[in-house]
Each structure stands twice: as structure tokens, then as C-alpha cells.
Short mmCIF file of C-alpha atoms in Angstrom, two decimals:
data_model
loop_
_atom_site.label_atom_id
_atom_site.label_comp_id
_atom_site.label_asym_id
_atom_site.label_seq_id
_atom_site.Cartn_x
_atom_site.Cartn_y
_atom_site.Cartn_z
CA MET F 6 -0.02 -0.04 -0.04
CA LYS F 7 1.16 3.56 -0.72
CA ILE F 8 0.68 5.97 2.16
CA LEU F 9 1.28 9.72 2.25
CA ILE F 10 1.76 11.11 5.75
CA CYS F 11 1.36 14.77 6.48
CA ASN F 12 2.40 16.95 9.39
CA LYS F 13 3.33 20.59 9.47
CA TYR F 14 6.82 19.86 11.14
CA TRP F 15 9.13 16.88 10.57
CA TYR F 16 11.24 16.76 13.64
CA ASN F 17 10.58 15.96 17.29
CA ARG F 18 8.89 19.12 18.22
CA GLY F 19 5.97 17.76 20.03
CA GLY F 20 3.66 14.71 20.32
CA ASP F 21 2.16 15.11 16.89
CA CYS F 22 5.48 15.17 15.25
CA THR F 23 6.76 12.18 17.31
CA TYR F 24 3.63 10.18 16.43
CA SER F 25 3.84 11.08 12.67
CA ILE F 26 7.55 10.11 12.47
CA ALA F 27 7.03 6.92 14.35
CA LEU F 28 3.97 6.14 12.10
CA GLU F 29 5.93 6.59 8.86
CA LYS F 30 8.66 4.21 10.23
CA MET F 31 6.19 1.58 11.42
CA LEU F 32 4.40 1.57 7.98
CA ARG F 33 7.61 1.38 6.15
CA ASP F 34 8.88 -1.42 8.39
CA HIS F 35 5.81 -3.40 7.46
CA GLY F 36 6.61 -3.19 3.73
CA HIS F 37 4.42 -0.25 2.76
CA GLN F 38 5.65 2.56 0.48
CA THR F 39 5.61 5.88 2.31
CA ALA F 40 5.93 9.56 1.44
CA ILE F 41 6.00 12.69 3.57
CA PHE F 42 4.54 16.12 3.22
CA SER F 43 5.51 18.91 5.59
CA MET F 44 6.64 22.42 5.72
CA GLN F 45 10.28 23.52 5.20
CA TYR F 46 11.89 24.06 8.58
CA PRO F 47 15.61 24.10 9.48
CA ASP F 48 15.30 21.36 12.17
CA ASN F 49 13.38 18.92 9.96
CA PHE F 50 14.84 15.52 9.68
CA ASP F 51 16.31 14.69 6.26
CA THR F 52 13.89 13.10 3.82
CA PRO F 53 14.02 12.58 0.01
CA TRP F 54 10.56 14.26 -0.08
CA SER F 55 11.61 17.65 1.21
CA SER F 56 11.76 19.15 -2.39
CA TYR F 57 7.93 18.88 -2.35
CA PHE F 58 7.68 20.89 1.01
CA PRO F 59 6.23 24.40 0.81
CA SER F 60 8.28 27.25 2.25
CA ARG F 61 8.34 27.97 5.90
CA VAL F 62 5.88 30.49 7.19
CA SER F 63 6.24 32.29 10.55
CA PHE F 64 3.49 34.01 12.43
CA ARG F 65 5.79 35.58 14.89
CA ASN F 66 8.28 37.27 12.68
CA VAL F 67 6.16 38.12 9.65
CA ARG F 68 8.14 39.51 6.72
CA HIS F 69 5.32 39.07 4.12
CA PRO F 70 2.00 39.61 5.87
CA MET F 71 -0.12 38.45 3.04
CA ASP F 72 1.65 35.04 2.84
CA ALA F 73 1.03 34.57 6.64
CA VAL F 74 -2.70 35.61 6.26
CA SER F 75 -3.35 33.45 3.18
CA ARG F 76 -1.69 30.31 4.48
CA PRO F 77 -4.35 29.01 6.76
CA PHE F 78 -6.88 29.16 3.97
CA GLY F 79 -5.01 27.13 1.48
CA CYS F 80 -2.45 29.26 -0.43
CA GLU F 81 -1.37 28.57 -4.02
CA GLU F 82 1.97 27.30 -3.07
CA VAL F 83 0.75 24.64 -0.77
CA LYS F 84 -1.87 23.54 -3.32
CA GLU F 85 0.67 23.32 -6.10
CA ARG F 86 3.31 21.38 -3.95
CA TRP F 87 0.57 19.18 -2.59
CA SER F 88 -0.95 18.37 -6.05
CA LYS F 89 2.60 17.71 -7.37
CA ILE F 90 3.33 15.07 -4.70
CA LEU F 91 -0.16 13.40 -5.19
CA GLU F 92 0.52 13.15 -8.85
CA ASP F 93 4.01 11.79 -8.55
CA PHE F 94 3.49 9.35 -5.57
CA ARG F 95 -0.08 8.45 -6.24
CA PRO F 96 -1.02 7.29 -2.67
CA ASP F 97 -3.70 4.92 -1.73
CA ILE F 98 -4.12 6.64 1.61
CA VAL F 99 -3.48 10.17 2.75
CA HIS F 100 -2.97 10.18 6.51
CA LEU F 101 -3.18 13.83 7.90
CA ASN F 102 -1.99 14.87 11.35
CA ASN F 103 -1.25 18.41 12.49
CA ILE F 104 -1.87 20.41 9.35
CA HIS F 105 -3.93 23.47 10.28
CA THR F 106 -2.55 26.99 9.62
CA GLN F 107 0.92 26.26 8.17
CA LEU F 108 -0.44 23.63 5.54
CA SER F 109 -4.18 23.88 6.03
CA PRO F 110 -7.10 21.42 5.52
CA VAL F 111 -7.00 22.21 1.77
CA LEU F 112 -4.92 19.01 1.72
CA ALA F 113 -7.92 16.83 2.65
CA VAL F 114 -10.01 18.72 -0.04
CA ILE F 115 -7.63 18.08 -2.87
CA ALA F 116 -6.95 14.48 -1.90
CA LYS F 117 -10.71 13.68 -1.76
CA GLU F 118 -11.26 15.33 -5.18
CA ARG F 119 -8.75 12.75 -6.54
CA GLY F 120 -10.66 9.83 -4.97
CA ILE F 121 -8.00 9.14 -2.30
CA ARG F 122 -9.05 7.67 1.09
CA VAL F 123 -8.33 10.37 3.82
CA ILE F 124 -7.55 9.48 7.36
CA TRP F 125 -7.01 12.27 9.93
CA THR F 126 -5.39 11.60 13.40
CA LEU F 127 -6.60 14.41 15.66
CA HIS F 128 -3.87 15.65 18.05
CA ASP F 129 -5.82 18.68 19.32
CA TYR F 130 -9.24 20.46 19.02
CA LYS F 131 -8.38 22.83 16.11
CA LEU F 132 -11.41 21.51 14.12
CA ILE F 133 -13.77 22.96 16.81
CA CYS F 134 -11.56 25.51 18.56
CA PRO F 135 -9.59 28.39 16.84
CA ARG F 136 -6.97 28.23 19.72
CA TYR F 137 -6.79 24.47 19.29
CA ASP F 138 -6.91 23.76 23.06
CA CYS F 139 -10.36 24.71 24.13
CA ARG F 140 -9.13 27.33 26.61
CA CYS F 141 -10.74 30.74 26.63
CA ARG F 142 -7.82 33.16 26.43
CA GLY F 143 -5.60 30.36 27.59
CA GLN F 144 -6.99 30.64 31.18
CA GLU F 145 -10.01 28.38 31.51
CA ASN F 146 -11.41 25.42 29.64
CA CYS F 147 -14.34 26.03 27.50
CA SER F 148 -16.34 24.65 24.46
CA ALA F 149 -18.22 27.80 23.47
CA CYS F 150 -16.87 27.75 19.86
CA ILE F 151 -18.57 24.57 19.03
CA GLU F 152 -21.92 26.30 18.93
CA HIS F 153 -20.81 29.98 18.85
CA PRO F 154 -17.64 30.41 16.95
CA GLY F 155 -17.74 34.17 17.25
CA GLU F 156 -16.83 33.88 20.91
CA VAL F 157 -13.23 33.65 19.96
CA ILE F 158 -13.42 37.25 18.70
CA TRP F 159 -15.34 38.64 21.56
CA ASN F 160 -13.01 37.08 24.03
CA CYS F 161 -9.82 37.69 21.91
CA CYS F 162 -8.81 34.12 22.70
CA VAL F 163 -5.97 33.71 20.20
CA LYS F 164 -2.79 35.59 21.43
CA ASP F 165 -5.05 37.98 23.47
CA SER F 166 -5.44 40.02 20.34
CA PHE F 167 -8.27 40.96 18.08
CA LEU F 168 -6.72 40.38 14.71
CA PRO F 169 -5.30 36.88 15.32
CA SER F 170 -8.63 35.92 16.91
CA LEU F 171 -10.46 37.20 13.87
CA LEU F 172 -8.11 35.17 11.63
CA GLY F 173 -8.75 32.15 13.73
CA TYR F 174 -12.61 32.65 13.50
CA LEU F 175 -12.33 32.99 9.64
CA GLU F 176 -10.15 29.87 9.55
CA LEU F 177 -12.72 27.84 11.53
CA LYS F 178 -15.63 29.03 9.36
CA LYS F 179 -13.56 28.31 6.17
CA TRP F 180 -12.75 24.82 7.23
CA ASN F 181 -15.96 24.21 9.16
CA LEU F 182 -16.77 20.68 10.59
CA GLY F 183 -19.53 20.09 7.98
CA TYR F 184 -17.09 20.57 5.16
CA MET F 185 -14.33 18.59 6.83
CA LYS F 186 -16.67 15.64 7.31
CA ARG F 187 -17.32 15.53 3.53
CA VAL F 188 -13.66 15.42 2.65
CA THR F 189 -12.41 13.05 5.41
CA ASP F 190 -13.20 9.30 5.54
CA ILE F 191 -12.11 8.68 9.19
CA PHE F 192 -11.18 10.91 12.13
CA LEU F 193 -8.70 8.92 14.25
CA CYS F 194 -8.93 9.85 17.95
CA PRO F 195 -6.14 8.70 20.39
CA SER F 196 -8.43 8.90 23.36
CA GLN F 197 -11.98 8.25 24.22
CA PHE F 198 -12.26 11.74 25.47
CA MET F 199 -11.31 13.15 22.14
CA ARG F 200 -13.78 10.76 20.43
CA ASP F 201 -16.58 11.93 22.69
CA MET F 202 -15.76 15.64 22.13
CA MET F 203 -15.87 15.12 18.36
CA HIS F 204 -19.03 13.15 18.52
CA LYS F 205 -20.72 15.91 20.54
CA ALA F 206 -19.43 18.45 17.99
CA GLY F 207 -21.20 16.55 15.19
CA ILE F 208 -19.08 13.92 13.77
CA PRO F 209 -21.10 10.75 13.34
CA ASP F 210 -19.88 7.49 14.93
CA SER F 211 -19.30 6.06 11.44
CA GLN F 212 -16.44 8.49 10.90
CA LEU F 213 -14.77 8.23 14.14
CA ALA F 214 -12.33 5.64 15.38
CA MET F 215 -10.25 5.46 18.58
CA ILE F 216 -6.82 3.91 19.00
CA HIS F 217 -4.39 4.91 21.82
CA ASN F 218 -0.99 6.13 20.77
CA PHE F 219 1.92 3.64 20.46
CA ARG F 220 5.61 3.42 21.02
CA ASP F 221 8.24 1.25 19.32
CA ILE F 222 9.40 -0.78 22.34
CA ALA F 223 12.79 -1.33 20.73
CA GLU F 224 13.56 2.37 21.00
CA LEU F 225 13.14 2.44 24.77
CA PRO F 226 15.69 1.64 27.44
CA PRO F 227 15.42 -1.51 29.54
CA VAL F 228 13.01 -1.31 32.52
CA ASN F 229 14.68 -0.09 35.62
CA THR F 230 13.53 -2.51 38.37
CA GLN F 231 15.80 -1.09 41.06
CA PRO F 232 14.67 1.23 43.78
CA ARG F 233 14.06 4.75 42.19
CA GLU F 234 15.74 7.93 43.09
CA ASP F 235 13.67 10.25 45.17
CA TYR F 236 12.86 12.90 42.49
CA LEU F 237 9.86 13.71 40.33
CA PHE F 238 10.23 14.12 36.66
CA TYR F 239 8.41 16.45 34.15
CA GLY F 240 9.21 16.17 30.47
CA GLY F 241 7.42 18.45 28.02
CA ARG F 242 6.67 22.00 27.01
CA LEU F 243 6.89 24.78 29.68
CA THR F 244 3.70 26.52 28.85
CA GLU F 245 0.68 27.65 30.91
CA GLU F 246 -1.71 24.94 29.74
CA LYS F 247 0.76 22.22 30.65
CA GLY F 248 0.28 23.08 34.38
CA ILE F 249 4.07 23.37 34.97
CA ARG F 250 3.57 26.49 37.11
CA THR F 251 1.21 24.56 39.41
CA LEU F 252 3.75 21.85 39.71
CA CYS F 253 6.66 24.03 40.56
CA LYS F 254 4.50 25.84 43.21
CA ALA F 255 3.55 22.50 44.73
CA VAL F 256 6.90 20.95 44.72
CA HIS F 257 8.63 24.04 46.13
CA TYR F 258 6.16 24.21 49.00
CA LEU F 259 6.67 20.56 49.83
CA GLY F 260 10.42 20.71 49.47
CA LEU F 261 10.58 17.81 47.09
CA ARG F 262 13.10 17.21 44.24
CA LEU F 263 12.01 17.70 40.67
CA ARG F 264 13.83 17.34 37.39
CA ILE F 265 12.38 19.29 34.40
CA ALA F 266 13.28 18.54 30.75
CA GLY F 267 11.88 20.88 28.12
CA ASP F 268 11.59 24.39 27.09
CA GLY F 269 8.98 26.92 26.36
CA GLU F 270 7.71 30.44 27.10
CA LEU F 271 7.76 29.92 30.97
CA LEU F 272 11.28 28.50 31.09
CA GLU F 273 13.18 31.57 32.15
CA GLU F 274 10.50 32.87 34.47
CA LEU F 275 10.23 29.52 36.27
CA ARG F 276 14.00 28.92 36.26
CA SER F 277 14.58 32.38 37.87
CA ARG F 278 11.97 31.74 40.53
CA TYR F 279 12.44 27.98 41.40
CA ALA F 280 15.78 26.77 40.25
CA SER F 281 17.77 25.26 43.10
CA ASP F 282 19.58 22.06 44.12
CA LYS F 283 16.11 20.43 44.48
CA ILE F 284 14.31 21.82 41.44
CA GLN F 285 16.57 21.54 38.29
CA PHE F 286 15.83 22.73 34.77
CA TYR F 287 17.66 20.92 31.97
CA GLY F 288 16.07 22.65 28.95
CA ARG F 289 15.50 20.64 25.90
CA LEU F 290 17.39 17.36 25.93
CA PRO F 291 18.06 14.60 23.43
CA TYR F 292 15.28 11.97 23.49
CA HIS F 293 17.45 9.22 25.06
CA GLU F 294 18.48 11.59 27.91
CA VAL F 295 14.82 12.33 28.68
CA LEU F 296 14.04 8.66 28.90
CA GLN F 297 17.08 8.08 31.18
CA LEU F 298 15.80 10.75 33.61
CA ALA F 299 12.31 9.30 33.49
CA SER F 300 13.58 5.79 34.06
CA ARG F 301 15.31 6.74 37.30
CA ALA F 302 12.48 8.92 38.73
CA ALA F 303 10.17 7.92 41.45
CA PHE F 304 7.32 9.33 39.35
CA SER F 305 6.68 11.22 36.17
CA VAL F 306 4.22 14.10 36.70
CA VAL F 307 1.79 15.23 33.97
CA PRO F 308 -0.04 18.23 35.59
CA SER F 309 -1.97 19.48 32.45
CA GLU F 310 -4.68 21.99 32.76
CA TRP F 311 -6.06 21.63 29.17
CA TYR F 312 -7.92 18.75 27.68
CA GLU F 313 -4.94 16.56 27.01
CA ASN F 314 -5.53 13.80 24.35
CA ASN F 315 -3.28 10.75 24.92
CA PRO F 316 0.06 12.15 26.06
CA LEU F 317 3.07 10.32 24.66
CA SER F 318 4.85 11.41 27.89
CA ILE F 319 2.59 9.02 29.82
CA VAL F 320 2.92 6.24 27.29
CA GLU F 321 6.64 6.43 27.55
CA SER F 322 6.84 6.60 31.20
CA LEU F 323 4.51 3.59 31.72
CA CYS F 324 6.39 1.55 29.14
CA ILE F 325 9.68 2.01 31.08
CA GLY F 326 8.00 1.26 34.32
CA THR F 327 7.79 4.74 35.86
CA PRO F 328 4.44 5.38 37.59
CA VAL F 329 2.60 8.65 36.71
CA ILE F 330 0.99 11.30 38.70
CA GLY F 331 -1.46 12.84 36.35
CA ALA F 332 -4.18 15.57 36.29
CA TYR F 333 -7.75 14.37 36.15
CA ILE F 334 -8.62 16.02 32.76
CA GLY F 335 -9.06 15.10 29.12
CA GLY F 336 -7.74 11.56 28.20
CA ILE F 337 -5.24 11.36 31.11
CA PRO F 338 -7.64 9.36 33.41
CA GLU F 339 -8.06 6.66 30.72
CA MET F 340 -4.28 5.83 31.17
CA ILE F 341 -3.87 5.87 34.86
CA ASN F 342 -5.08 3.32 37.57
CA ASP F 343 -4.20 2.46 41.02
CA SER F 344 -1.34 0.02 39.84
CA ASN F 345 0.56 2.52 37.74
CA GLY F 346 -0.05 5.90 39.31
CA MET F 347 -2.35 8.48 40.89
CA LEU F 348 -4.70 11.28 39.83
CA PHE F 349 -5.27 14.75 41.25
CA ARG F 350 -7.72 17.68 40.46
CA SER F 351 -6.29 19.58 37.51
CA GLY F 352 -5.09 23.00 38.29
CA VAL F 353 -5.65 22.60 42.04
CA GLN F 354 -2.36 23.03 43.81
CA HIS F 355 -3.61 21.72 47.17
CA SER F 356 -4.86 18.60 45.54
CA LEU F 357 -1.49 18.02 43.83
CA GLU F 358 0.34 18.51 47.11
CA THR F 359 -1.94 16.01 48.85
CA VAL F 360 -1.40 13.38 46.08
CA LEU F 361 2.46 14.08 45.95
CA LYS F 362 2.75 13.47 49.76
CA LYS F 363 0.83 10.26 49.51
CA ALA F 364 2.63 9.04 46.40
CA MET F 365 6.09 9.36 48.00
CA THR F 366 5.09 6.76 50.52
CA GLN F 367 3.81 4.19 48.03
CA THR F 368 5.62 1.27 46.46
CA TYR F 369 5.14 0.15 42.84
CA ASP F 370 5.96 -2.93 40.74
CA TYR F 371 7.89 -1.26 37.99
CA ALA F 372 8.22 -4.41 35.91
CA ALA F 373 4.44 -5.00 36.10
CA ILE F 374 3.85 -1.39 34.98
CA ALA F 375 6.04 -1.82 32.05
CA ARG F 376 4.57 -5.16 31.01
CA GLU F 377 1.03 -3.97 31.12
CA ALA F 378 1.81 -0.64 29.18
CA ARG F 379 3.94 -2.50 26.58
CA VAL F 380 0.88 -4.61 25.66
CA GLN F 381 -1.55 -1.70 25.83
CA PHE F 382 0.56 0.65 23.64
CA ASP F 383 2.35 -1.98 21.42
CA ALA F 384 3.17 -0.81 17.93
CA GLY F 385 2.20 -4.15 16.45
CA GLN F 386 -1.28 -3.96 17.95
CA TYR F 387 -1.62 -0.42 16.73
CA TYR F 388 -0.60 -1.46 13.14
CA ARG F 389 -3.25 -4.24 13.04
CA GLN F 390 -6.03 -1.88 14.22
CA LEU F 391 -4.84 0.78 11.73
CA MET F 392 -4.97 -1.57 8.77
CA LYS F 393 -8.68 -2.25 9.43
CA ILE F 394 -9.19 1.52 9.08
CA TYR F 395 -7.06 1.87 5.99
CA GLN F 396 -8.82 -1.12 4.43
CA PRO F 397 -12.32 -1.49 5.84
CA ASP F 398 -14.37 -4.58 4.94
#
């Protein structure tokens, strides 16, 4: 089978990228022909398909305003490059991932016009929320735009500014859910929570599928079954919706040890306020170093304050036997039980403190955690389920 995989970036920038890159490798390892479509970016991994990639567009340092404004709506360059790779590669399946804004859903429209089956893995809520994360101005969770898209303008939800919010509104209206349902065969949801949200928004059951994310076990380090070191580990972006501020406050108050790997807009602020011999900030680390830190930790902590989907940070932690303390929000509760971690009320510092104090007195069977997770998130199992979606009876 010939499968064309699309994601706006092609390096390990976030969960959507990690998934897309792993998906392409998995399909290739099973004998399928694969191609890649992305945006030109200096950090992208080398690929023979990069000559098809449209040019990089930045919405922070805009040199050509009209290029940036037109990009979310399907600009000519993207359409031409996309049509060219479809013509040259002739895929049986187009598998979309995170494509909004820099590439745009015009990819689905053109593929469907050519009679190609379109599968779309949903990594966030951009189809129903101009901000992508269902957070009103980034401060509280909401779903108002499902029924009243204009709320994004009145609340200036995007970048706390009128013009970006207006652009987000117009993008949502252009690629409205009714239109996207007509040009997409299956929306693939990595969590039941995401599936339920999309169903409530109006996507019928017949167009929704749910498979949890996966990891290639061969890429993971051996399970550390020895007593763990007495530190907590956080790996991911340092942004408001990730709950990292709440985590730092709680750990600082309790006097616990915390290791933080990742960067983001809050890095310098949090580092200046909390960095010490107990709370250490490593910045962005190579993937294997992140896994090593996680494998020695007493717990990984995922303190998110937005509707997380199926975080790969949890998948990876559990697969290496590290229990997880997670926020009760989005798809996180689907992944954590009494044998592999604990849950707390998202965004509530006191709840997190209570759980952290209790967690540090618990004992866990690290090998058992890893065995269960490696079955649940096995790449082979994922592949078998995905093939049923690619080639339905």
C-alpha cells in the first residue's frame, strides 16, 4: 500500500511530530511505500521528499504579511506542491496529522477530489476551537466555539489580540466541521475523551475511530526495576496549559526534588523563581536523555490544565515502568489506575500537594507497570487496528 503522511513539522517538536515520524517508520517497516509532506523548517529530519515541501511561514516574525494571512486558507504554493506530490507518488491513503494553519485542511479537499481515502489523526481540537486547546484566552477550559464560533473574537482568545482571533474565526468558518466531514473518511482519535468531544461536536460514529498512541518498544531503554531515586520528573513544553507553574509551586512548597526537561515560554520565569539544588531545569534534551531521567524517577508528573488527548509522555513513562501522577482532565484518566499511578484535580495546587505527599510513601511494581503498558501501547497492535481503518471490509 502507498501511504502519504502529512504533518506541519518533521522533527521531534511535540507529540504530533513524534507520532507522525513513528507512524511513517512503522508503515515502512511493514513493507508499505511511504511519502512525507511537511513544511520546510531548519530542524526537519532529512527526507527525500523535502523538495515537495512548501516554504516555511512564521506567524511571529512576519516578513510578508499576505503570505502569513493566506496560508491558513490554502495558499497557491501549498496547493501546487501538494498536487505535485499526489501526482508523482499516487498514494492509496493520505494520513493527515497536525496540518492547520501552516499547511491547512486544503490537503484533505484536494486528496478527496482525486478519490484518495483520507484518514486524519486528531492531536488537538483545532477543528472545533480556533485556539486548538479549548481554553478561553488560555486561562480556563471551554467549548463555546462549538456552537458559537464568534466567541473567539469577543474574548480575543488567540494571542489575547483581536486580529489573530479574527483570523482564527475565519479559518474555523472556512474549514468548518460540516465541510471537513465531507472530505475526510475517518477521524482517528487517540483517546475516548477526544472521540466523545468530536461526536458531541457533530461527527457521526461512522466517521470516528479510537486507538491509543503507540511506541516502538525497541527504542526504549530496559526497564529499571531497581529502587528509584527520590525525585519527580516532568518532560514536555513549559507553557501555561501544561500546568508546569502549578507543579513548581507544589513541589517548592513541599520541599521535594524535581527534574524538568523541556523548554517553552515559561522556562526563564520559572527557572529564575524556582531553580535550586532540588528543582533543576535541563532545557531541551535529546530523546534518550529524557528517557533516562524518566527511568530513574520515582514518578513522572503530567499536571496538564487543558484537555490532553493521549500524552506520549505518559505512554513512554509507563512503558519504562515509571508510575505517573496525572491531572484528572481530558484523556489522562484513561491511562492511569491504582497500579501505575495516581490522579489529582487539574489546576488545584492543594490537590496536587496531597497526592504528591501520599505518592512518595507508595511502592510500585515497575516491571509489572512496564509489562502492562507495553501490551496496551504496542506498535504491532496499533498497526493491526490501523490496517482495519485503512482497508475496511
